[in-house]
XYZ file of C-alpha atoms in Angstrom:
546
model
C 0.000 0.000 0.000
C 1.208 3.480 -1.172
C 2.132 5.458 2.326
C 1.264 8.871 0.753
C -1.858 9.586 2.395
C 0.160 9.008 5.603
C 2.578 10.971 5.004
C -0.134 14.091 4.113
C -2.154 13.090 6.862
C -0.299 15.027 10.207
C 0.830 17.950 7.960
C -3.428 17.618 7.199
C -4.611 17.701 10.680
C -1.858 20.680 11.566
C -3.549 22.888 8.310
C -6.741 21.805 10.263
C -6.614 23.165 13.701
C -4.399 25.875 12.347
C -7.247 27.065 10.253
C -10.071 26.255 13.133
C -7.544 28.412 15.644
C -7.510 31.428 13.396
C -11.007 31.471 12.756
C -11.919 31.316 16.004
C -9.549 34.039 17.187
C -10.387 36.292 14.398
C -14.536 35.719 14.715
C -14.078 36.066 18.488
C -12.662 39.393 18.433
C -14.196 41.820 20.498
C -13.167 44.677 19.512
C -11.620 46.365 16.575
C -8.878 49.441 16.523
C -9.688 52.265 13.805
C -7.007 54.635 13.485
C -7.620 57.967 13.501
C -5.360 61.128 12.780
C -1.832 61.278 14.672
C -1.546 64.874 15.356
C -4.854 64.692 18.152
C -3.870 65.580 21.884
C -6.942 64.610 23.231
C -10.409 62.920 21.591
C -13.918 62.896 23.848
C -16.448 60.566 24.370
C -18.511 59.749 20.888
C -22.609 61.125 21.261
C -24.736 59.881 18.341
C -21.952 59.288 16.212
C -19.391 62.189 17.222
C -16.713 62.752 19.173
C -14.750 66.073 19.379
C -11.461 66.029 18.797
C -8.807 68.363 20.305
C -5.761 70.055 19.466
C -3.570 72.063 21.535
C -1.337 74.975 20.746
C 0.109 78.044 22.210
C -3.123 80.012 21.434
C -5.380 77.409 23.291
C -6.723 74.271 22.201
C -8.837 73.882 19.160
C -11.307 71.261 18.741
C -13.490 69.876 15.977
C -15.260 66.085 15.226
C -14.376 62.911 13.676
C -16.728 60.404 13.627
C -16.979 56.925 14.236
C -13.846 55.434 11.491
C -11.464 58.104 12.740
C -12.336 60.706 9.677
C -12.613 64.379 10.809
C -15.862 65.376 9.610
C -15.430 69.275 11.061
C -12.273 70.929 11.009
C -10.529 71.281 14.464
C -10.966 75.203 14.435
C -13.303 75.655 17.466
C -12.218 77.221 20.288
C -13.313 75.290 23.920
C -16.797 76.148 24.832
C -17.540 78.547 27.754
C -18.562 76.508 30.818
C -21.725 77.320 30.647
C -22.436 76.290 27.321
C -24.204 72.883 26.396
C -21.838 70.023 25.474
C -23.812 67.180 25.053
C -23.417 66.058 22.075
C -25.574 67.562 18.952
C -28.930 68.145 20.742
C -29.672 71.992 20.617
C -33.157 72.708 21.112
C -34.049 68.528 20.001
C -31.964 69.160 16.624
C -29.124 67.562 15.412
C -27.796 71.134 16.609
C -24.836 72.360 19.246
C -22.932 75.691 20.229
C -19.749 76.492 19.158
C -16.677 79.152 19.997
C -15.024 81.274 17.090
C -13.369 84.378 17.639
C -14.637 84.594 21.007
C -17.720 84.728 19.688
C -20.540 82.004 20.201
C -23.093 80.624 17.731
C -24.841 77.101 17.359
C -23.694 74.819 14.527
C -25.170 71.261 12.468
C -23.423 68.107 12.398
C -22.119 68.890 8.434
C -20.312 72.296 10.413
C -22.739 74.530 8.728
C -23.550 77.584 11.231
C -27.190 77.981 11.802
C -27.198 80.676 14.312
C -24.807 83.804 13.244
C -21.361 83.861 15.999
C -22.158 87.117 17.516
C -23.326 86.426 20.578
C -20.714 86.251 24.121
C -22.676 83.209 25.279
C -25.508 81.203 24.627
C -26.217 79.265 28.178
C -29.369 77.145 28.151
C -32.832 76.560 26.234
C -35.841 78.503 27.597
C -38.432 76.028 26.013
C -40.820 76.557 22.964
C -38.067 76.746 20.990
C -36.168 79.393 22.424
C -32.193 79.876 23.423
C -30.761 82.074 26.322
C -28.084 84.248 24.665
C -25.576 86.653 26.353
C -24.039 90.068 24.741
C -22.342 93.021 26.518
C -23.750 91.149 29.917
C -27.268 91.942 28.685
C -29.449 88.515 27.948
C -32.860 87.816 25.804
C -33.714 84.997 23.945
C -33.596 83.620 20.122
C -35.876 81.425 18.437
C -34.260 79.022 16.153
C -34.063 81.413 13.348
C -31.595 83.465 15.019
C -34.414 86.029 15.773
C -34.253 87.741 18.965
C -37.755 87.278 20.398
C -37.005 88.457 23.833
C -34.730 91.698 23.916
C -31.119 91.338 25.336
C -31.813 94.034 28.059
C -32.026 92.006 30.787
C -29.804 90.641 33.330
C -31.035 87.097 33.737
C -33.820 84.835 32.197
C -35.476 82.271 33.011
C -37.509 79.612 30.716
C -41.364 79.858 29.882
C -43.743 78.072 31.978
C -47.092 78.430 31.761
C -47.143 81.288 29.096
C -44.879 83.516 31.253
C -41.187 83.763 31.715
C -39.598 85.120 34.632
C -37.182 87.114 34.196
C -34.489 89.540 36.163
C -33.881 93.659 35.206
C -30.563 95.297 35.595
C -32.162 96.420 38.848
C -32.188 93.428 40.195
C -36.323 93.253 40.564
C -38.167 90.181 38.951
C -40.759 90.360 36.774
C -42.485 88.402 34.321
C -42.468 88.516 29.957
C -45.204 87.056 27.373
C -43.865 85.289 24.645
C -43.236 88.724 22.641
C -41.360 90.387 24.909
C -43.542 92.887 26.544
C -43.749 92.921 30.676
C -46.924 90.745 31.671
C -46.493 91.561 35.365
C -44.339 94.292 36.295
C -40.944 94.111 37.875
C -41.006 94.725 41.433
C -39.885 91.542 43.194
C -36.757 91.019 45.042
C -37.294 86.815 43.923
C -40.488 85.456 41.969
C -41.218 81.406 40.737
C -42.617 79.380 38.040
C -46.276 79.681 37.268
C -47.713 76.541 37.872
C -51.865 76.116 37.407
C -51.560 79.805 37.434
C -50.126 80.326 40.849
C -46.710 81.776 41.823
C -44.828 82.652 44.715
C -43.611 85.911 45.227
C -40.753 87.633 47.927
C -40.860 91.403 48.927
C -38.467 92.569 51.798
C -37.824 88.792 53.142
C -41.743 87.708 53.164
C -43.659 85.496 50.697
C -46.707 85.600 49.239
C -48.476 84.147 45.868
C -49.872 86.241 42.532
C -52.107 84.857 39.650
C -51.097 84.991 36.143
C -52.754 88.314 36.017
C -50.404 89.437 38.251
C -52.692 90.253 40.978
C -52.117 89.411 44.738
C -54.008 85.971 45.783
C -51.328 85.568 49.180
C -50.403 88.965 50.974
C -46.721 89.000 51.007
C -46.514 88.870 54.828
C -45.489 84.884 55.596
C -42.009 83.789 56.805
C -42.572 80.954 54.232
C -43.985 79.121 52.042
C -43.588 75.590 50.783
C -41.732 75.358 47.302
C -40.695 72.908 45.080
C -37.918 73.758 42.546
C -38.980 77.329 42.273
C -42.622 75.929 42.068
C -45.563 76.264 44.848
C -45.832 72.983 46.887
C -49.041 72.279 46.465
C -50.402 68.786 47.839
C -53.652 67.703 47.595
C -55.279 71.839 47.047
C -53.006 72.626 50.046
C -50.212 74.192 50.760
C -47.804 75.170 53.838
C -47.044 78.502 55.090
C -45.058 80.406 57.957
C -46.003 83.154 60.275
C -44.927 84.686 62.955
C -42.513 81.314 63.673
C -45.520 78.956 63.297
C -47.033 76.873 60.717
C -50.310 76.278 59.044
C -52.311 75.244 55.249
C -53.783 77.472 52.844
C -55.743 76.518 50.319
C -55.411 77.413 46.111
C -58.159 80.224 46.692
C -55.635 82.176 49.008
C -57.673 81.262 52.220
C -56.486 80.239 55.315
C -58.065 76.788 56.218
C -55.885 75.937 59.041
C -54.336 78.800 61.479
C -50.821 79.298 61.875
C -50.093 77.445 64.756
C -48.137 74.564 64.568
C -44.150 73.972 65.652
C -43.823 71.874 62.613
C -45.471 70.622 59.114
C -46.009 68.161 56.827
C -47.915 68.213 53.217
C -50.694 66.967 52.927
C -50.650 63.168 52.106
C -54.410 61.064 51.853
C -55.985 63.879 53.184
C -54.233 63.846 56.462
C -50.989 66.206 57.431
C -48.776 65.444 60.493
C -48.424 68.810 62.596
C -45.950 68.907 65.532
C -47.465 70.814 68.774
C -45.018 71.422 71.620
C -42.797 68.595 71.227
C -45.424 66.042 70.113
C -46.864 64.906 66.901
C -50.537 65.065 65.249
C -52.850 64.928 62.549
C -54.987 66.787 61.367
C -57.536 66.584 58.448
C -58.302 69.505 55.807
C -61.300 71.196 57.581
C -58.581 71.725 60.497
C -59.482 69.363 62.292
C -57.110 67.670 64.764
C -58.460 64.196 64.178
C -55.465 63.668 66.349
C -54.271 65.683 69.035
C -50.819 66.020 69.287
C -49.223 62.871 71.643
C -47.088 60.780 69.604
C -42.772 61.209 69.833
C -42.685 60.860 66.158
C -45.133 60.065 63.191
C -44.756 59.826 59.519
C -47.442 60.636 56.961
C -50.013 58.063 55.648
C -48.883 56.018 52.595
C -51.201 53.508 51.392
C -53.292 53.580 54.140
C -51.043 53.216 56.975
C -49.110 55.775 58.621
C -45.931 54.887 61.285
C -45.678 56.561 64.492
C -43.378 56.002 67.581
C -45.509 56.730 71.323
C -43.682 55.437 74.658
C -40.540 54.149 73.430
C -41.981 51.845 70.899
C -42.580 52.457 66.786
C -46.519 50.881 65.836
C -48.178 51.285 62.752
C -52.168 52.729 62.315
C -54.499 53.028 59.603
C -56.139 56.108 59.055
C -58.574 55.573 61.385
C -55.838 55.889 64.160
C -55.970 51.987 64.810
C -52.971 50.102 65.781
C -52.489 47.475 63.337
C -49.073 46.418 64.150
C -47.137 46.877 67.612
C -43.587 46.405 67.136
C -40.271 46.949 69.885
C -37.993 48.724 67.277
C -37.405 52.057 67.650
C -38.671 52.932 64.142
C -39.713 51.857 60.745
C -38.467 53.781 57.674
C -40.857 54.004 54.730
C -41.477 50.644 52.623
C -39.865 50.078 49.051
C -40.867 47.313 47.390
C -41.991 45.542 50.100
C -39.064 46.018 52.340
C -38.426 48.472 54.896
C -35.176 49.026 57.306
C -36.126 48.988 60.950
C -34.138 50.601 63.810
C -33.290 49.286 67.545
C -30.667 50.692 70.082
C -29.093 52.523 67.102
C -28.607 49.011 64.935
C -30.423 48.412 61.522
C -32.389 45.485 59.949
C -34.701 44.870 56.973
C -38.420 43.884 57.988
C -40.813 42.339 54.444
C -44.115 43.563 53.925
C -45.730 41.432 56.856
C -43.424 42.945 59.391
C -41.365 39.876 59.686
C -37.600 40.452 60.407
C -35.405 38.828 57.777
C -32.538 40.884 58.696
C -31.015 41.172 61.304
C -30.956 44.537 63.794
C -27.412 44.325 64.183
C -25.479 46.146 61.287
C -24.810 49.969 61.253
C -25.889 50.830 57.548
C -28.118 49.045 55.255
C -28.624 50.388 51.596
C -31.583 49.886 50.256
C -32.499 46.803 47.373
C -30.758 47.311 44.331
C -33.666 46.677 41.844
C -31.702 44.164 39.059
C -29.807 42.333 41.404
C -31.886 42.183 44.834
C -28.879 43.001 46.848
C -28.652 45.404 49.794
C -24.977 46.391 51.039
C -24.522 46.284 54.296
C -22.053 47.012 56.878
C -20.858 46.583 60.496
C -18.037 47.880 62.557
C -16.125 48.978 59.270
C -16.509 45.663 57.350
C -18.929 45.301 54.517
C -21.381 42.858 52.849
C -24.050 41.753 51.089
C -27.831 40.093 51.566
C -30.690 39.123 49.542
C -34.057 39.565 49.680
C -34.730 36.251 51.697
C -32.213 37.691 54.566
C -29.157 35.529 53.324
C -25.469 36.609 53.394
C -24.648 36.393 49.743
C -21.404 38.428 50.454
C -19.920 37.468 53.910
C -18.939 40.801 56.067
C -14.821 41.062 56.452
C -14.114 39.110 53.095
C -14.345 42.365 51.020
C -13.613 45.890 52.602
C -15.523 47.724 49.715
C -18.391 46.899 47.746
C -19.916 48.709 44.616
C -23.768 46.816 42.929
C -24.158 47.051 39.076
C -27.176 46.176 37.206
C -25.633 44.123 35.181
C -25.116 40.937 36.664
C -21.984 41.955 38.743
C -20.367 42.659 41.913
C -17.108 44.873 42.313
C -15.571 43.880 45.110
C -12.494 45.729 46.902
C -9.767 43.770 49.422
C -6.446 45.358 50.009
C -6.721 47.838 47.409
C -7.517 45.826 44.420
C -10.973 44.949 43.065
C -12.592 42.431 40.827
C -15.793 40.798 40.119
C -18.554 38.838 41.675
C -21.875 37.536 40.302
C -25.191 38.591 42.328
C -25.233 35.176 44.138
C -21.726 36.067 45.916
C -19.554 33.699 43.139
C -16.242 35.021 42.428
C -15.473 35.329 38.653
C -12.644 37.455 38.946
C -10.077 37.491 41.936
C -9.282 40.976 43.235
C -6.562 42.650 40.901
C -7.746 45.617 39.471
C -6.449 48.967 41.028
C -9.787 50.761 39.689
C -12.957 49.738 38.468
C -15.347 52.812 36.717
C -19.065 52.299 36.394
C -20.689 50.235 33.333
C -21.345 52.155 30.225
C -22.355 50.902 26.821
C -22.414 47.480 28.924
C -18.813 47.852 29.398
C -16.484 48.754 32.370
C -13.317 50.609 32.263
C -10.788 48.306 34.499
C -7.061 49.955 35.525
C -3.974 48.563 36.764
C -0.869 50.653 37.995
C -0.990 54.096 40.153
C -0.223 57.488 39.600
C 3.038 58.805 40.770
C 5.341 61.515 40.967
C 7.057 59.579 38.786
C 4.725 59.671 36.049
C 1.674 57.392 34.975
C 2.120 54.255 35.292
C -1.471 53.152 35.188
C -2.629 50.688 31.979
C -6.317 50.613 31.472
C -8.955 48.164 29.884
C -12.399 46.885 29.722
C -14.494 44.015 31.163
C -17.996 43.093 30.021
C -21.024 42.405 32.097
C -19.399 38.867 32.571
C -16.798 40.119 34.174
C -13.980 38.818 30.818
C -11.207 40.827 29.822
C -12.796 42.348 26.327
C -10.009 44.799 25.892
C -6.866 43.743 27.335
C -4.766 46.181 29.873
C -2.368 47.629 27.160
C -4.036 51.350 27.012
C -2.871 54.373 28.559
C -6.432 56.238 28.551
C -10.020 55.026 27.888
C -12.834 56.874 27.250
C -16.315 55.275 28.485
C -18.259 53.012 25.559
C -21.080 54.696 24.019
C -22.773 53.347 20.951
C -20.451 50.615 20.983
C -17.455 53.063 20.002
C -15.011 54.524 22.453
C -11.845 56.776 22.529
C -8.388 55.084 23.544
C -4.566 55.993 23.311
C -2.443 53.548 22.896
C 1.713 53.708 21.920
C 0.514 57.418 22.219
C -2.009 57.517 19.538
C -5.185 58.487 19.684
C -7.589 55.846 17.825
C -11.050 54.063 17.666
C -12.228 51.042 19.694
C -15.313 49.628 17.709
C -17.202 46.504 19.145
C -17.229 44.102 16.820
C -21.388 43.713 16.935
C -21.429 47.070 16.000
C -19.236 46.875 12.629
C -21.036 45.618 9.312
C -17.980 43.251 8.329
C -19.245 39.906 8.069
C -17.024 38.078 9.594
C -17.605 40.125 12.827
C -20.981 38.926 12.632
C -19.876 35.141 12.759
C -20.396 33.544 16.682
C -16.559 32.069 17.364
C -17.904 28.624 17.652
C -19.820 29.202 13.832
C -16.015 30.492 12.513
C -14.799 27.323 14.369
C -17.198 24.813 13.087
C -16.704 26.129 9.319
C -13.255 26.004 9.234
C -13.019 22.049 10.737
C -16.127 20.989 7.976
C -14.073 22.644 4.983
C -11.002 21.304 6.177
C -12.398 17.666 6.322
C -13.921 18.227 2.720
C -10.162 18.883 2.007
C -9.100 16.001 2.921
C -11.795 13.826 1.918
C -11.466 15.377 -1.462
C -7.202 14.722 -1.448
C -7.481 10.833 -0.195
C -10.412 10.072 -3.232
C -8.036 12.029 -5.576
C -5.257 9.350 -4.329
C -7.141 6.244 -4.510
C -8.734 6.938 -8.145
C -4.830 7.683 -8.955
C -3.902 4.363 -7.861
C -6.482 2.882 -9.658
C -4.506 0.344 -12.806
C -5.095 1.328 -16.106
């Protein structure tokens, strides 16, 4: 028998695991470098397909854009935005819009680098809604509309964004006041501080006391309270109610301007379920809209009603009532904080525990802090006497206390864990997947985290960075010197001190980056066995006699 096919046979099965190696490792690549320009100092983090690019020089740095393969698609002549100016990404007033420096000058630019909005102005700071941009000259402001049209004069000194048809605004003399939307005064400006009109209400403040206007600008509140309740520049109103300060005491007034409940109460709470908790003298009530004290003031503490049931502490001991002042539940902690989820921490002697919605104690009152349930995960940190852990929603350690001195809880399946200084990765059932070794750890983005190892020193940086998925693998291995987060499945990277590209490979349209490893694998071993197949049937039909 001829001894050829033998003799092809290893150097065969070599060409076939050489070929099912490579195909694996080139299918399995995670990510792919895309070089970019060499003369960048520094390149941001890419929004909706962007990412500014910088250049420095003696005059300042200059920036412009490249996008996602590494071509500059605006020239790097813009000069660094003022802080105040928006830089997130092209998103000006919900267009595909952003601001930009030239000259010293400010005006608001496309993605193609087009200028849409003249650079004339010393600032443009924020969007006042309807279509409208805050713009700064001579340290004067107004607005624009998107034409470039000034719509509210640049005479003032701030303003503010429309809300309910009116926009407050400040004068050079420091009064407020409010503007329609074409620029004429709607209610005159003689307020040392004003808010947003909210169902046609506002607060107002004259010589340190408060009072509320309607949108006609007439008085509905004499300015003559200490305070009144407000919510980011907006009346608190709960329920038709809201709370108010004289003369050091506190009581409700209702939308119509009335006072429905005297100003006479220590303390305050909104409305909640048509109950408020008051504080009299050192002790804690309720009392209903009509002003009624359904519930003279005798508890030590008392939270408002949520759901039906309110918590309040009386004699040492925290109980919890319905709202007809029944005790439904008598407990010996010292308090119960307000339910999430059906959890809520309890308090004894100063020590902290985790009660479930039928008041049964599944942790523990015996650690000094206890985070709340992470929602993906169903983890709570806690922590005792320095040392720090982890439980779960039935009460069991998943994370022992003392293994790990720091812990940080990601939605994504994982656990960063810190001993000694270095940190690495467990799953949400406590099962290390990667030992601590990592000198940082940044938060997931793009479902990607930025890993480090090495310090800073006065001896330079010495610090190597890459990225782990939300399985806690290596994806980009430790050889950079600077990572910018993922976003869109592109990031920003130097490494031999270039700037350039990382691209995940489920992003990119090549087809072999669409291939699973295990697919490139499989191919490679089935062709390679046609191969041979094909080679030995060539032999024998050779060897067949004439």
């Amino acid at each position: 028998m001829d001894d050829k096919p033998r003799s092809l046979l290893p150097f065969l099965i070599v060409a076939l695991l050489v070929a099912g190696i490579w195909s694996w490792w080139y299918t399995s690549k995670e990510v792919v470098i895309i070089k970019t320009k060499t003369d960048y100092d520094y390149l941001d983090v890419f929004n909706k397909g962007l990412a500014r690019a910088f250049i420095y020089g003696e005059g300042g740095s200059k920036y412009g854009y490249i996008d996602t393969k590494g071509r500059e698609v605006i020239d790097a002549n813009l000069e660094r935005n003022h802080p105040y100016i928006s830089e997130d990404g092209f998103n000006l007033l919900g267009r595909n819009w952003t601001t930009v420096t030239m000259n010293k000058k400010v005006g608001v630019m496309d993605r193609e680098g087009n200028i849409v909005i003249p650079l004339i102005y010393d600032y443009i700071l924020w969007s006042c809604g309807d279509d409208l941009l805050a713009v700064e000259m001579d340290n004067k402001m107004g607005c624009i509309n998107s034409d470039g049209i000034v719509v509210i004069p640049l005479e003032y000194k701030l303003v503010y964004g429309f809300k309910d048809g009116l926009m407050m605004a400040k004068n050079l003399e420091n009064k407020y006041g409010y503007l329609d939307y074409t620029g004429q005064i709607a209610i005159p400006f003689e307020y040392d501080e004003c808010g947003y009109f909210q169902d046609g209400l506002a607060f107002v403040k004259v010589d340190e006391k408060y009072g509320v206007i309607e949108r006609s600008g007439s008085l509905l509140v004499p300015i003559e309270y200490d305070e009144i309740a407000v919510n980011s520049m907006i009346l608190g109103f709960q329920e038709g109610y809201i709370r108010a300060k004289k003369d050091g005491k506190w009581g409700f007034i209702d939308k119509t301007g009335a006072v429905i409940i005297p100003m006479e109460y220590d303390e305050a709470k909104d409305f909640q379920e048509g109950l408020a908790v008051v504080q009299k003298d050192g002790k804690w009530g309720y009392i209903d809209s009509g002003g009624l004290g359904v519930i003279s003031p005798e508890y030590d503490s008392a939270s408002s009603f949520n759901d039906g049931f309110a918590r309040v502490k009386k004699h040492g001991s925290c109980e919890i009532i319905d709202t007809g002042f029944k005790v439904i539940v008598t407990t010996d902690y010292d308090w119960i904080y307000e339910f999430e989820e059906g959890f809520a921490q309890v308090e004894k002697y100063g020590r902290k525990g985790i009660v479930d919605a039928n008041y049964s104690l599944i942790v523990p009152t015996e650690y000094d802090r206890i985070s709340g349930f992470e929602e993906n995960s169903g983890l709570a940190i806690i922590s005792k006497g320095g040392e720090v852990g982890a439980v779960d929603k039935k009460g069991t350690l998943v994370i022992p206390l003392s293994k790990y001195d720091e812990i940080k809880i990601y939605d994504v399946g994982l656990v960063s864990v810190m001993k000694d200084g270095k940190w690495g990765f467990v799953r949400h059932n406590g099962k290390v997947i990667t030992k601590p070794k990592y000198d940082a750890v940044q938060e997931f983005s793009d479902g990607w985290a930025i890993v480090r190892v090495g310090n800073f020193s006065v001896y330079g940086n010495n610090c190597y960075y890459g990225c782990v998925n939300n399985q806690g693998r290596e994806v980009v291995p430790l050889e950079y010197k600077e990572i910018q987060p993922f976003s869109e499945g592109y990031a920003t990277a130097i490494i031999r001190g270039e700037w350039v590209i990382l691209a995940k490979a489920s992003v990119l349209s090549r087809w072999y980056n669409k291939i699973p490893p295990w697919v490139g694998f499989a191919l490679s071993v089935v062709f390679s066995v046609l191969i041979v197949m094909k080679m030995l049937d060539n032999h024998r039909k050779n060897k067949v006699p004439n």
